[in-house]
CSV table of C-alpha atoms and ligand atoms in Angstrom, one decimal:
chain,number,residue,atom,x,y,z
A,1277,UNK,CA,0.0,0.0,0.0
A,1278,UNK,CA,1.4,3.2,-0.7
A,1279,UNK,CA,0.6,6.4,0.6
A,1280,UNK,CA,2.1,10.4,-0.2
A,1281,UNK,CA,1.4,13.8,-0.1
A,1282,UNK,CA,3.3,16.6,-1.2
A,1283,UNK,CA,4.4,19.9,0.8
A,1284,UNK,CA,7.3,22.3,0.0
A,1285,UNK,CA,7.9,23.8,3.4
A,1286,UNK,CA,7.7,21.0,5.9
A,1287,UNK,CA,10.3,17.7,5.8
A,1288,UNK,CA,9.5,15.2,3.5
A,1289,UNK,CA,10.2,11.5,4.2
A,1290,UNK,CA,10.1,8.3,3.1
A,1291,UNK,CA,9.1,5.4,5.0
A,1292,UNK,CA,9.7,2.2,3.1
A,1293,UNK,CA,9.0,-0.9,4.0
A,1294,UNK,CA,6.3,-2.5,6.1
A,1295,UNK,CA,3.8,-0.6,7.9
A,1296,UNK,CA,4.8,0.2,11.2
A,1297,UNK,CA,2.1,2.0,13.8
A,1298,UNK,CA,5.5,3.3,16.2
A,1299,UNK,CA,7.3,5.0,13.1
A,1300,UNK,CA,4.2,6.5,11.2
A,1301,UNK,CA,2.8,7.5,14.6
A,1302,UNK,CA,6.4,9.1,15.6
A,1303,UNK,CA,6.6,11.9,13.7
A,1304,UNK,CA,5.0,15.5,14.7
A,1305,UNK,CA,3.1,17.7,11.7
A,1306,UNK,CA,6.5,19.2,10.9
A,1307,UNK,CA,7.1,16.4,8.7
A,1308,UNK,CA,5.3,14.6,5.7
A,1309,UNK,CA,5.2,10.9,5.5
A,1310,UNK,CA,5.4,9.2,1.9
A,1311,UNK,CA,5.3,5.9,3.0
A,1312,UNK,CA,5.9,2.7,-0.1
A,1313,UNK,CA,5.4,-0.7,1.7
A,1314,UNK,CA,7.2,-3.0,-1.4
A,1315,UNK,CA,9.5,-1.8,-4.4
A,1316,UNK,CA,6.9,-2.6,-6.2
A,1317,UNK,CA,5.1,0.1,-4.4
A,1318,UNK,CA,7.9,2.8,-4.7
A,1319,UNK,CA,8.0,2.7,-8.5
A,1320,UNK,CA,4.8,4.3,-8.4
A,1321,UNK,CA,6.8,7.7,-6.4
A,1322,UNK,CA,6.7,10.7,-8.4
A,1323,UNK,CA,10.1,12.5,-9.5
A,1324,UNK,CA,8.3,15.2,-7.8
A,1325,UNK,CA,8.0,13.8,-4.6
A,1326,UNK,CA,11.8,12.1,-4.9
A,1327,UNK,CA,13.0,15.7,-5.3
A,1328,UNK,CA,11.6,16.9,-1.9
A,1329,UNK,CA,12.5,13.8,0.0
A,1330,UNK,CA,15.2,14.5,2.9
A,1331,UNK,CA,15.0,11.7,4.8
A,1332,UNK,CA,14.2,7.8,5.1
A,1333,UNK,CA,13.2,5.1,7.4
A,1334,UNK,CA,13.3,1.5,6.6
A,1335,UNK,CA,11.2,-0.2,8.7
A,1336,UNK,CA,12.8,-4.2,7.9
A,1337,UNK,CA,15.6,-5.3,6.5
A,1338,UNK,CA,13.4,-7.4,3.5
A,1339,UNK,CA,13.5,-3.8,1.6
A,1340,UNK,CA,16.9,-3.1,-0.5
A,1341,UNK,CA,18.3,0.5,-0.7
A,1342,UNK,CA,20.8,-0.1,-2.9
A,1343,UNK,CA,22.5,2.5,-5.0
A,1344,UNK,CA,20.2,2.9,-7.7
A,1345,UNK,CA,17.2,3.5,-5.4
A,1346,UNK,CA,19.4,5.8,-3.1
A,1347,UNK,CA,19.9,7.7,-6.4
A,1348,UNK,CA,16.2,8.5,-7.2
A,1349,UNK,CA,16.6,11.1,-4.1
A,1350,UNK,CA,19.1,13.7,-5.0
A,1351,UNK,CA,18.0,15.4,-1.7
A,1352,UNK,CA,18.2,12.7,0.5
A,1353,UNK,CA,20.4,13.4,4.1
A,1354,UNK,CA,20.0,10.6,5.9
A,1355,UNK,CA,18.7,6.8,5.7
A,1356,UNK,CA,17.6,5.1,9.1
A,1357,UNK,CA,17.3,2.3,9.3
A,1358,UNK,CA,15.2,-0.9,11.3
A,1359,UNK,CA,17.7,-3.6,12.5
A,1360,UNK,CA,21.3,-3.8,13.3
A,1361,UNK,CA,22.7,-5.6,10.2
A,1362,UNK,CA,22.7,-3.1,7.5
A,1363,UNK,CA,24.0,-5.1,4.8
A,1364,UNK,CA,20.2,-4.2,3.0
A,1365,UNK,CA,21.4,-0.9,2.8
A,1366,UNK,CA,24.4,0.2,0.3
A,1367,UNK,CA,26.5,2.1,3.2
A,1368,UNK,CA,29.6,2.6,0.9
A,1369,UNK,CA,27.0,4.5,-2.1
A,1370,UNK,CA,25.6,6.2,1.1
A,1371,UNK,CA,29.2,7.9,2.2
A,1372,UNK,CA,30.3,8.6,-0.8
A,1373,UNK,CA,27.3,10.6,-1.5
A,1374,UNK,CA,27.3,12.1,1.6
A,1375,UNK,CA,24.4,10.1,3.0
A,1376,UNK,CA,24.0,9.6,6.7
A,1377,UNK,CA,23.2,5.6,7.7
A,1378,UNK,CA,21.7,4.8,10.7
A,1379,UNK,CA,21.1,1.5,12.3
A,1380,UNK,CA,19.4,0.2,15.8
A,1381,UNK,CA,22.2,-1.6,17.6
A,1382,UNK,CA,22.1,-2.3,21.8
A,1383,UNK,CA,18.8,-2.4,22.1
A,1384,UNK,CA,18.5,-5.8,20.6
A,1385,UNK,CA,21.8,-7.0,22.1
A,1386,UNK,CA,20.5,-9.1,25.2
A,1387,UNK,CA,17.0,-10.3,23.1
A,1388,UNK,CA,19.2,-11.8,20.4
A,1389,UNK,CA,21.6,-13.2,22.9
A,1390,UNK,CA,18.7,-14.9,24.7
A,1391,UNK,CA,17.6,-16.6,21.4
A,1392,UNK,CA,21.4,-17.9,20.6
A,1393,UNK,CA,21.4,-19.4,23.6
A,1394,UNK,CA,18.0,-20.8,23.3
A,1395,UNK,CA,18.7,-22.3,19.9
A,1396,UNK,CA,21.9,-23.9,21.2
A,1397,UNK,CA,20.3,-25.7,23.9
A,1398,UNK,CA,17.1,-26.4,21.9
A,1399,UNK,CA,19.5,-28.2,18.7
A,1400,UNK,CA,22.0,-30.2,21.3
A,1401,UNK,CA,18.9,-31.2,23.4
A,1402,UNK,CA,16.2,-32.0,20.8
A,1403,UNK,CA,13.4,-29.9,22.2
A,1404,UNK,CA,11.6,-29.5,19.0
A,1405,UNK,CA,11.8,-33.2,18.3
A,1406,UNK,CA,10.5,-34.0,21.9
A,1407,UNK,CA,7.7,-31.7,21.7
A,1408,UNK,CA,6.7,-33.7,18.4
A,1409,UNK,CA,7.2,-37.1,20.3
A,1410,UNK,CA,4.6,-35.8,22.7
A,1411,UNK,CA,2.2,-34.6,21.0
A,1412,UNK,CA,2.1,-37.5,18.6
A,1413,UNK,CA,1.5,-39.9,21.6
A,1414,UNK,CA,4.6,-41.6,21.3
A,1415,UNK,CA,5.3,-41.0,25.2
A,1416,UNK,CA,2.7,-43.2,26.5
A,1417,UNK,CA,4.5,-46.2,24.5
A,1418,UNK,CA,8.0,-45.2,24.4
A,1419,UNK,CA,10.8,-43.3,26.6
A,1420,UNK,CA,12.2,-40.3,24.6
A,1421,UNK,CA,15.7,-41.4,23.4
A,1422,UNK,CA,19.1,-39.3,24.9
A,1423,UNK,CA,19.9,-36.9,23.4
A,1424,UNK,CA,23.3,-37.4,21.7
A,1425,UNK,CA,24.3,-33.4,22.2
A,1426,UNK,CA,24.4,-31.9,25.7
A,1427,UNK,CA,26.1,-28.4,26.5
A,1428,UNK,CA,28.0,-30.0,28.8
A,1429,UNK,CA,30.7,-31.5,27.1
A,1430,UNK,CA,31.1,-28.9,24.4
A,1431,UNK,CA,33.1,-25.6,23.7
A,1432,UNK,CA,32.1,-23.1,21.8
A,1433,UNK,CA,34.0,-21.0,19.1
A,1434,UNK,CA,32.1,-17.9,18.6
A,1435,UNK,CA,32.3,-16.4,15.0
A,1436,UNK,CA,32.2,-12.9,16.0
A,1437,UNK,CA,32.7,-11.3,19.3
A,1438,UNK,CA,30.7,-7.8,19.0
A,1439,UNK,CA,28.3,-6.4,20.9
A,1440,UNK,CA,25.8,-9.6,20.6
A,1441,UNK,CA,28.5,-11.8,20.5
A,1442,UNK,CA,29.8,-10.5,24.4
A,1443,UNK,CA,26.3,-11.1,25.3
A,1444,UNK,CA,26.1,-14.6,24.2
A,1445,UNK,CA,29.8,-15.4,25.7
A,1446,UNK,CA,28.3,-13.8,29.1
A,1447,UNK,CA,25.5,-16.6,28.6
A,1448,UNK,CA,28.1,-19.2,28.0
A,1449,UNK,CA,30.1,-18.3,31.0
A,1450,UNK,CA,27.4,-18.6,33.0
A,1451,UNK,CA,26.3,-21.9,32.3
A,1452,UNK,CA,30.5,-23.0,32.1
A,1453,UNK,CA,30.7,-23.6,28.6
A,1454,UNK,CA,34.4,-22.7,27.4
A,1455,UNK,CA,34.4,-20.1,24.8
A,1456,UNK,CA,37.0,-18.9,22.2
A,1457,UNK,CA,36.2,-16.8,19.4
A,1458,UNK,CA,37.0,-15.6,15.7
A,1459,UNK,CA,37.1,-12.3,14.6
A,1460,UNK,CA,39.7,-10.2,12.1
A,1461,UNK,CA,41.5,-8.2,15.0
A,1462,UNK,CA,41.2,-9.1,19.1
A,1463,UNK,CA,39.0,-7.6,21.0
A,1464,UNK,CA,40.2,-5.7,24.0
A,1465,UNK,CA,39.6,-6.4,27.7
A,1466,UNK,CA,37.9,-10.0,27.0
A,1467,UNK,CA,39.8,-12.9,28.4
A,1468,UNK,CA,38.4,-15.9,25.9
A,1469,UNK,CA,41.6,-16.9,23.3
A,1470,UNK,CA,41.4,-15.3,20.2
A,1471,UNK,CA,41.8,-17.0,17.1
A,1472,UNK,CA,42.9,-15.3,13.8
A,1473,UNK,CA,42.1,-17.7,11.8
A,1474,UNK,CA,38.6,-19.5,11.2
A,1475,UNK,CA,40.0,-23.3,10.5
A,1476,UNK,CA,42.6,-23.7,13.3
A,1477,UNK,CA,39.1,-22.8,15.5
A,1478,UNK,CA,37.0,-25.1,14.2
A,1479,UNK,CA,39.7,-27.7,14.9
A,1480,UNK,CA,40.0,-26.5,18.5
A,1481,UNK,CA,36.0,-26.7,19.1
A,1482,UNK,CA,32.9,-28.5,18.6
A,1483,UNK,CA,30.5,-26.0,18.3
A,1484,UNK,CA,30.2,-22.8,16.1
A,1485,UNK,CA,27.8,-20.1,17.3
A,1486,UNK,CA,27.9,-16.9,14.1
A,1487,UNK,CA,27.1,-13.8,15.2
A,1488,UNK,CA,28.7,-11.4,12.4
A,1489,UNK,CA,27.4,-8.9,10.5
A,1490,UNK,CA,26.6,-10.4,6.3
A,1491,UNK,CA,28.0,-8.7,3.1
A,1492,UNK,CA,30.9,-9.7,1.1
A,1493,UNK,CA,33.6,-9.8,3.7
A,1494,UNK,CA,31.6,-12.4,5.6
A,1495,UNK,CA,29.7,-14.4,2.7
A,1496,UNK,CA,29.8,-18.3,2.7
A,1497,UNK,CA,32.9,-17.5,5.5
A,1498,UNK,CA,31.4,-20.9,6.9
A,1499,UNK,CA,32.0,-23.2,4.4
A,1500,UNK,CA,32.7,-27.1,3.5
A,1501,UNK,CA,36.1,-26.8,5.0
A,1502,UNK,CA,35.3,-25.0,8.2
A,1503,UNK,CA,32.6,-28.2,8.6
A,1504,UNK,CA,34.8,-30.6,8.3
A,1505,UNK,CA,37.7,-28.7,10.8
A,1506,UNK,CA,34.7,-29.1,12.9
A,1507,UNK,CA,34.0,-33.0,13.0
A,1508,UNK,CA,31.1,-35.1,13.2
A,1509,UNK,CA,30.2,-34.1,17.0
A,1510,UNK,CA,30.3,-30.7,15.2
A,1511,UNK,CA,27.2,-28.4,15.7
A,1512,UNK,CA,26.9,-24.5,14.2
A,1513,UNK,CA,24.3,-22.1,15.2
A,1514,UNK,CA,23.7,-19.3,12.7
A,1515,UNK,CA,22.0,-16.1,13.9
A,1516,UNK,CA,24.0,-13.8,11.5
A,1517,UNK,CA,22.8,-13.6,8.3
A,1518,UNK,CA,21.6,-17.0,5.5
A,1519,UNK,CA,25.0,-15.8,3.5
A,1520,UNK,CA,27.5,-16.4,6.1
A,1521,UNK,CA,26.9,-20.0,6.2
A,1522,UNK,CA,27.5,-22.0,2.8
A,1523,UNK,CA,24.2,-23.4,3.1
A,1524,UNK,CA,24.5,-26.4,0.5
A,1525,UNK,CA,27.9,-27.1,2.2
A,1526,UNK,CA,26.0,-27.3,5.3
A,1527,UNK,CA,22.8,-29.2,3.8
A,1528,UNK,CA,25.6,-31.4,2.3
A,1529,UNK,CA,27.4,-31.9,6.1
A,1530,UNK,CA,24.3,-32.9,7.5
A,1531,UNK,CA,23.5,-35.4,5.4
A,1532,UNK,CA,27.1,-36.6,5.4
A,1533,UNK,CA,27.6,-36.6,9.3
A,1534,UNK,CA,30.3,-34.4,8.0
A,1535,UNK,CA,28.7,-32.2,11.4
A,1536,UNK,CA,25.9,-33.5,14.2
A,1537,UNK,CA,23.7,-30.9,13.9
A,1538,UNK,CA,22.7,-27.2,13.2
A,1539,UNK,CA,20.3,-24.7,14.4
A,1540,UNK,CA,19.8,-21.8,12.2
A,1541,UNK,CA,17.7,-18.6,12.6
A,1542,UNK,CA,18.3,-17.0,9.2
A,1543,UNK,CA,18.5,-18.9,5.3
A,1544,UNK,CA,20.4,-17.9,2.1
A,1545,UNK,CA,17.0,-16.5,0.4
A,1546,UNK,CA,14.6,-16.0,3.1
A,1547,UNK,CA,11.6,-16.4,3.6
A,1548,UNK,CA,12.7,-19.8,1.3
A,1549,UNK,CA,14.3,-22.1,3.2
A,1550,UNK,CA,15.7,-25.2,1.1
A,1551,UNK,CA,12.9,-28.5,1.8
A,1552,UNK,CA,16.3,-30.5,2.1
A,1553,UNK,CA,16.6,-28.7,5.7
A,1554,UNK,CA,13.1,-28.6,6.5
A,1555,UNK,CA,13.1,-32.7,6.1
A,1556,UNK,CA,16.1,-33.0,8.6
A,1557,UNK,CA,16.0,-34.1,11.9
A,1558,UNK,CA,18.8,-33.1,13.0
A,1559,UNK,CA,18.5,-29.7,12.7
A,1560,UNK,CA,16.4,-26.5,14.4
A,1561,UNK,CA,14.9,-23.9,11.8
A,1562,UNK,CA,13.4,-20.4,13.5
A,1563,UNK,CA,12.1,-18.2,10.9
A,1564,UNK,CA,14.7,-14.6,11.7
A,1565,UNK,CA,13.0,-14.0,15.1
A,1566,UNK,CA,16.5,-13.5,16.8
A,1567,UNK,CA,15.0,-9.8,18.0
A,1568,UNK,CA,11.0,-10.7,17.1
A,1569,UNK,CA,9.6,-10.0,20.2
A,1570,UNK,CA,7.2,-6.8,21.0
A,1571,UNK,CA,9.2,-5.0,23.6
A,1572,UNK,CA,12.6,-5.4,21.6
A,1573,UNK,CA,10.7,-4.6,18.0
A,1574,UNK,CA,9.5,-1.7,19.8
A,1575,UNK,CA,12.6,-0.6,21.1
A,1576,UNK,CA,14.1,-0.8,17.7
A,1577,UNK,CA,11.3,1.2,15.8
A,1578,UNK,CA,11.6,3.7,18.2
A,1579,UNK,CA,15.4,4.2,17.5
A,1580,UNK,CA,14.7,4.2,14.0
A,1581,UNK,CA,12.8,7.4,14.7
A,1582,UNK,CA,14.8,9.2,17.0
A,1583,UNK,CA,17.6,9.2,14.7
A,1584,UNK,CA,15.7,10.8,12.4
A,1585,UNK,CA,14.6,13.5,15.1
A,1586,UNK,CA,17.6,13.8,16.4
A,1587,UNK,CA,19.1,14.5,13.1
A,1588,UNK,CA,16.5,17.2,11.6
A,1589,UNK,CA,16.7,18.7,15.2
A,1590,UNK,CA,20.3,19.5,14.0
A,1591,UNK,CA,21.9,17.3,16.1
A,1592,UNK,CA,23.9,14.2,15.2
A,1593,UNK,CA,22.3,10.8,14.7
A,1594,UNK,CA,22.3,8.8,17.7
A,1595,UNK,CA,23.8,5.4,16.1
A,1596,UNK,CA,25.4,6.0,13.1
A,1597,UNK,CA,27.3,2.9,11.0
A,1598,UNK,CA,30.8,2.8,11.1
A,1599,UNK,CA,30.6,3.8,7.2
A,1600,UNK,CA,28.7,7.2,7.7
A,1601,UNK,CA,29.9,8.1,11.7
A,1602,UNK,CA,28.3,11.2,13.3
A,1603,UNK,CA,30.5,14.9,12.5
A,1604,UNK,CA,28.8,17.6,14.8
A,1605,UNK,CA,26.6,19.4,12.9
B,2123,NAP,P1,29.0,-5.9,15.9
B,2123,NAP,O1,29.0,-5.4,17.3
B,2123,NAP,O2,29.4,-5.0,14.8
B,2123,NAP,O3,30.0,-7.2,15.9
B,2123,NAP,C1,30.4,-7.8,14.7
B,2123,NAP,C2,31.5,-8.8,15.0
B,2123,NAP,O4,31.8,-9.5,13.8
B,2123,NAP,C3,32.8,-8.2,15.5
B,2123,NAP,O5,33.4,-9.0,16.4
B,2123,NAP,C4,33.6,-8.1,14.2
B,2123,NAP,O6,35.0,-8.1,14.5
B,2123,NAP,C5,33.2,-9.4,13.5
B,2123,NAP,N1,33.4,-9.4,12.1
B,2123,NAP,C6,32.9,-8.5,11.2
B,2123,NAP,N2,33.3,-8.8,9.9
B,2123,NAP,C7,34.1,-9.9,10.0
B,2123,NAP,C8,34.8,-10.7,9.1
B,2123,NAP,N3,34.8,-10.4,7.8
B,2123,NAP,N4,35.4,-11.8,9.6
B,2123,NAP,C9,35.4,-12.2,10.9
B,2123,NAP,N5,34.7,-11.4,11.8
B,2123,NAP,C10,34.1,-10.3,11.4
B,2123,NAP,O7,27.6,-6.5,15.6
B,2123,NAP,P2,26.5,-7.1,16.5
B,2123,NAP,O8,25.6,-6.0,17.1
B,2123,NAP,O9,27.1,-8.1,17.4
B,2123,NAP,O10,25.6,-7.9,15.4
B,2123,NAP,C11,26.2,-8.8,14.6
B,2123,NAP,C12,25.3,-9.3,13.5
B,2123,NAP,O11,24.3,-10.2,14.0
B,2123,NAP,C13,24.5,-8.2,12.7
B,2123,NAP,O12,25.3,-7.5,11.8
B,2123,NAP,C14,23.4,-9.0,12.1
B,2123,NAP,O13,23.8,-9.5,10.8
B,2123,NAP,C15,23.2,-10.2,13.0
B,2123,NAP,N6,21.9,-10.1,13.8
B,2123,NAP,C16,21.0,-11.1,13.6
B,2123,NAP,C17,19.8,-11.0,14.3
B,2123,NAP,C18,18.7,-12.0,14.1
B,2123,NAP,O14,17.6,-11.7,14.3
B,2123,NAP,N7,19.1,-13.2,13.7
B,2123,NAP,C19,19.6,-9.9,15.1
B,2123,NAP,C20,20.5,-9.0,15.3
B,2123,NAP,C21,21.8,-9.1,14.6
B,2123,NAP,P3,36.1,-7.6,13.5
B,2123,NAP,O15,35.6,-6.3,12.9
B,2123,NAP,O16,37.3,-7.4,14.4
B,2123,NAP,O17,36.3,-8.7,12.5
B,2124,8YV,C1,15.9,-7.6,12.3
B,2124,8YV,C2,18.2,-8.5,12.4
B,2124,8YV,O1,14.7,-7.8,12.9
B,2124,8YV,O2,18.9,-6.5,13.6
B,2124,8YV,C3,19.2,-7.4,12.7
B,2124,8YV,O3,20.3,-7.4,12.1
B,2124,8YV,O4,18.5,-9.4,11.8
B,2124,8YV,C4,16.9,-8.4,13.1
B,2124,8YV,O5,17.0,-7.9,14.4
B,2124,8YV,C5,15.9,-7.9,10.8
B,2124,8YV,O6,17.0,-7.4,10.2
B,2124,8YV,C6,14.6,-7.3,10.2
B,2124,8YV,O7,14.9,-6.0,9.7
């Protein structure tokens, strides 16, 4: 559905993407909303609307800004945007156009965290399985086989150790799991051993949990090799993004026993997840809810307005990407 309005003196913004009541709601009469749920939507926006448009929110990550669609707004200022991965928006067009590009990091951190740790213990321990067993009736016949993973005997090798990964490590800690971690350059102040070099940690665990951000630098980093460094009591979790994980490498591994078993919250080309995965057993499939719950969605269309405010205030924007960070203004 698309909606828009023109005025000369007020802002004009875009909102594209789903409809959400906390972004279209957030915005006082100083500003005029042209809101385009789909592209398909936004090819109907007039070059005369384009022109006036300043600003932009994207309200999920299932919209593309990429450079051509950044380029029908020659006034455009600033792009904020729903989620903390940004690799839906073209950062690098964004700078060098002198686009701002916000994201909402932080307050999704613990959520997403909480959901990692979930999807660890609900893959090694079957839960999904053992809810199936139950309500088919098997239990009144049969015992529930063991479960052959258990957190117990594992260590984890985190793929990534940013914000969300330091939440999931806390996690870990708490429940004694070892934990070692991959990332290009070490992270200060954090005692867990720091491997350079993705392979030689996958030989050193049994269990990878990816938390890194997608795009190029990271795509398919997970891949047949990494699988079989890991071994056959091998299990990944993937909460990052459906490109960081080979994903017929990892179909592959799974049928192979190259790896035990995966749990993964986000697919190559979602919503499609491949009907080899959905007929496995051995692994856990959550459609992207990693931050999907109300109080955490909120939080996050919120920031997506505030840095808008905060930027047509004329002040900086409150979480700018590392491609686009804040000047004073
Ligand atoms: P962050 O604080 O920016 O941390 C990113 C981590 O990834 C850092 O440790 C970074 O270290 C590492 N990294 C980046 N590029 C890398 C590369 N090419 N090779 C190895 N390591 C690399 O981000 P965050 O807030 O923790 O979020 C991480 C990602 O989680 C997001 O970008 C998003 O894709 C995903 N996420 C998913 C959900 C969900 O619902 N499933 C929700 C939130 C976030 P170096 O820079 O030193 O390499
Ligand atoms: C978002 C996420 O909900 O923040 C991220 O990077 O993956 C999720 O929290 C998703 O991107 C939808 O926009």
């Amino acid at each position: 559905m698309a909606s828009s309005n023109v005025s000369s003196e007020k802002t004009d913004l875009l909102i594209y993407g789903p409809s959400k009541p906390l972004v279209t709601n957030g915005f006082s009469d100083q500003f005029v909303l042209h809101a385009f749920e789909t592209k398909h939507d936004l090819e109907r926006l007039s070059p005369a609307v384009a022109a006036k448009i300043r600003g932009a929110a994207v309200t999920f990550n299932t919209v593309r800004y990429d450079g051509t669609t950044l380029a029908l707004f020659p006034k455009l200022e600033i792009v904020s945007t729903f989620g903390v991965g940004y690799d839906h928006i073209d950062a690098a067009y964004a700078r060098d156009h002198n686009i701002m590009v916000t994201n909402t990091p932080d307050v999704l951190t613990e959520e997403v965290a909480d959901v990692a740790l979930g999807l660890l213990i609900a893959t090694l321990r079957e839960f999904v399985k053992a809810d199936r067993y139950l309500r088919s009736g098997l239990w009144t016949t049969q015992i529930f086989p063991l479960s052959v993973g258990s957190l117990r005997d594992r260590k984890v090798g985190m793929v990534g150790m940013g914000r969300i990964g330091r939440a999931i490590g806390r996690r870990l800690d708490a429940s004694r799991v070892p934990v070692v971690y991959h990332s290009r350059k070490p992270v200060a102040g954090i005692s867990y051993q720091h491997y350079p070099d993705l392979i030689e940690m996958a030989k050193a665990v049994d269990t990878l949990m990816v938390i890194v951000p997608g795009g190029a630098s990271t795509a398919k980093m997970v891949n047949a090799d990494v699988m079989k460094a890991l071994g056959p009591r091998g299990v990944i979790i993937n909460l990052a993004r459906g490109t960081v994980v080979d994903e017929q490498a990892l179909i592959a591994a799974l049928k192979s026993g190259t790896i035990l078993a995966a749990g993964l919250d986000v697919f190559e080309k979602e919503p499609n997840v491949p009907d080899e995965l959905k007929a496995m057993q051995n692994v856990v499939l959550l459609p992207h809810i990693g931050s999907a719950s109300v109080v955490t969605r909120n939080a996050m269309d919120q920031l997506v307005v505030d840095n808008l405010k905060a930027w047509f205030a004329g002040r900086p924007p409150l979480t700018p990407v590392a491609e686009t960070p804040a000047k004073a203004r």
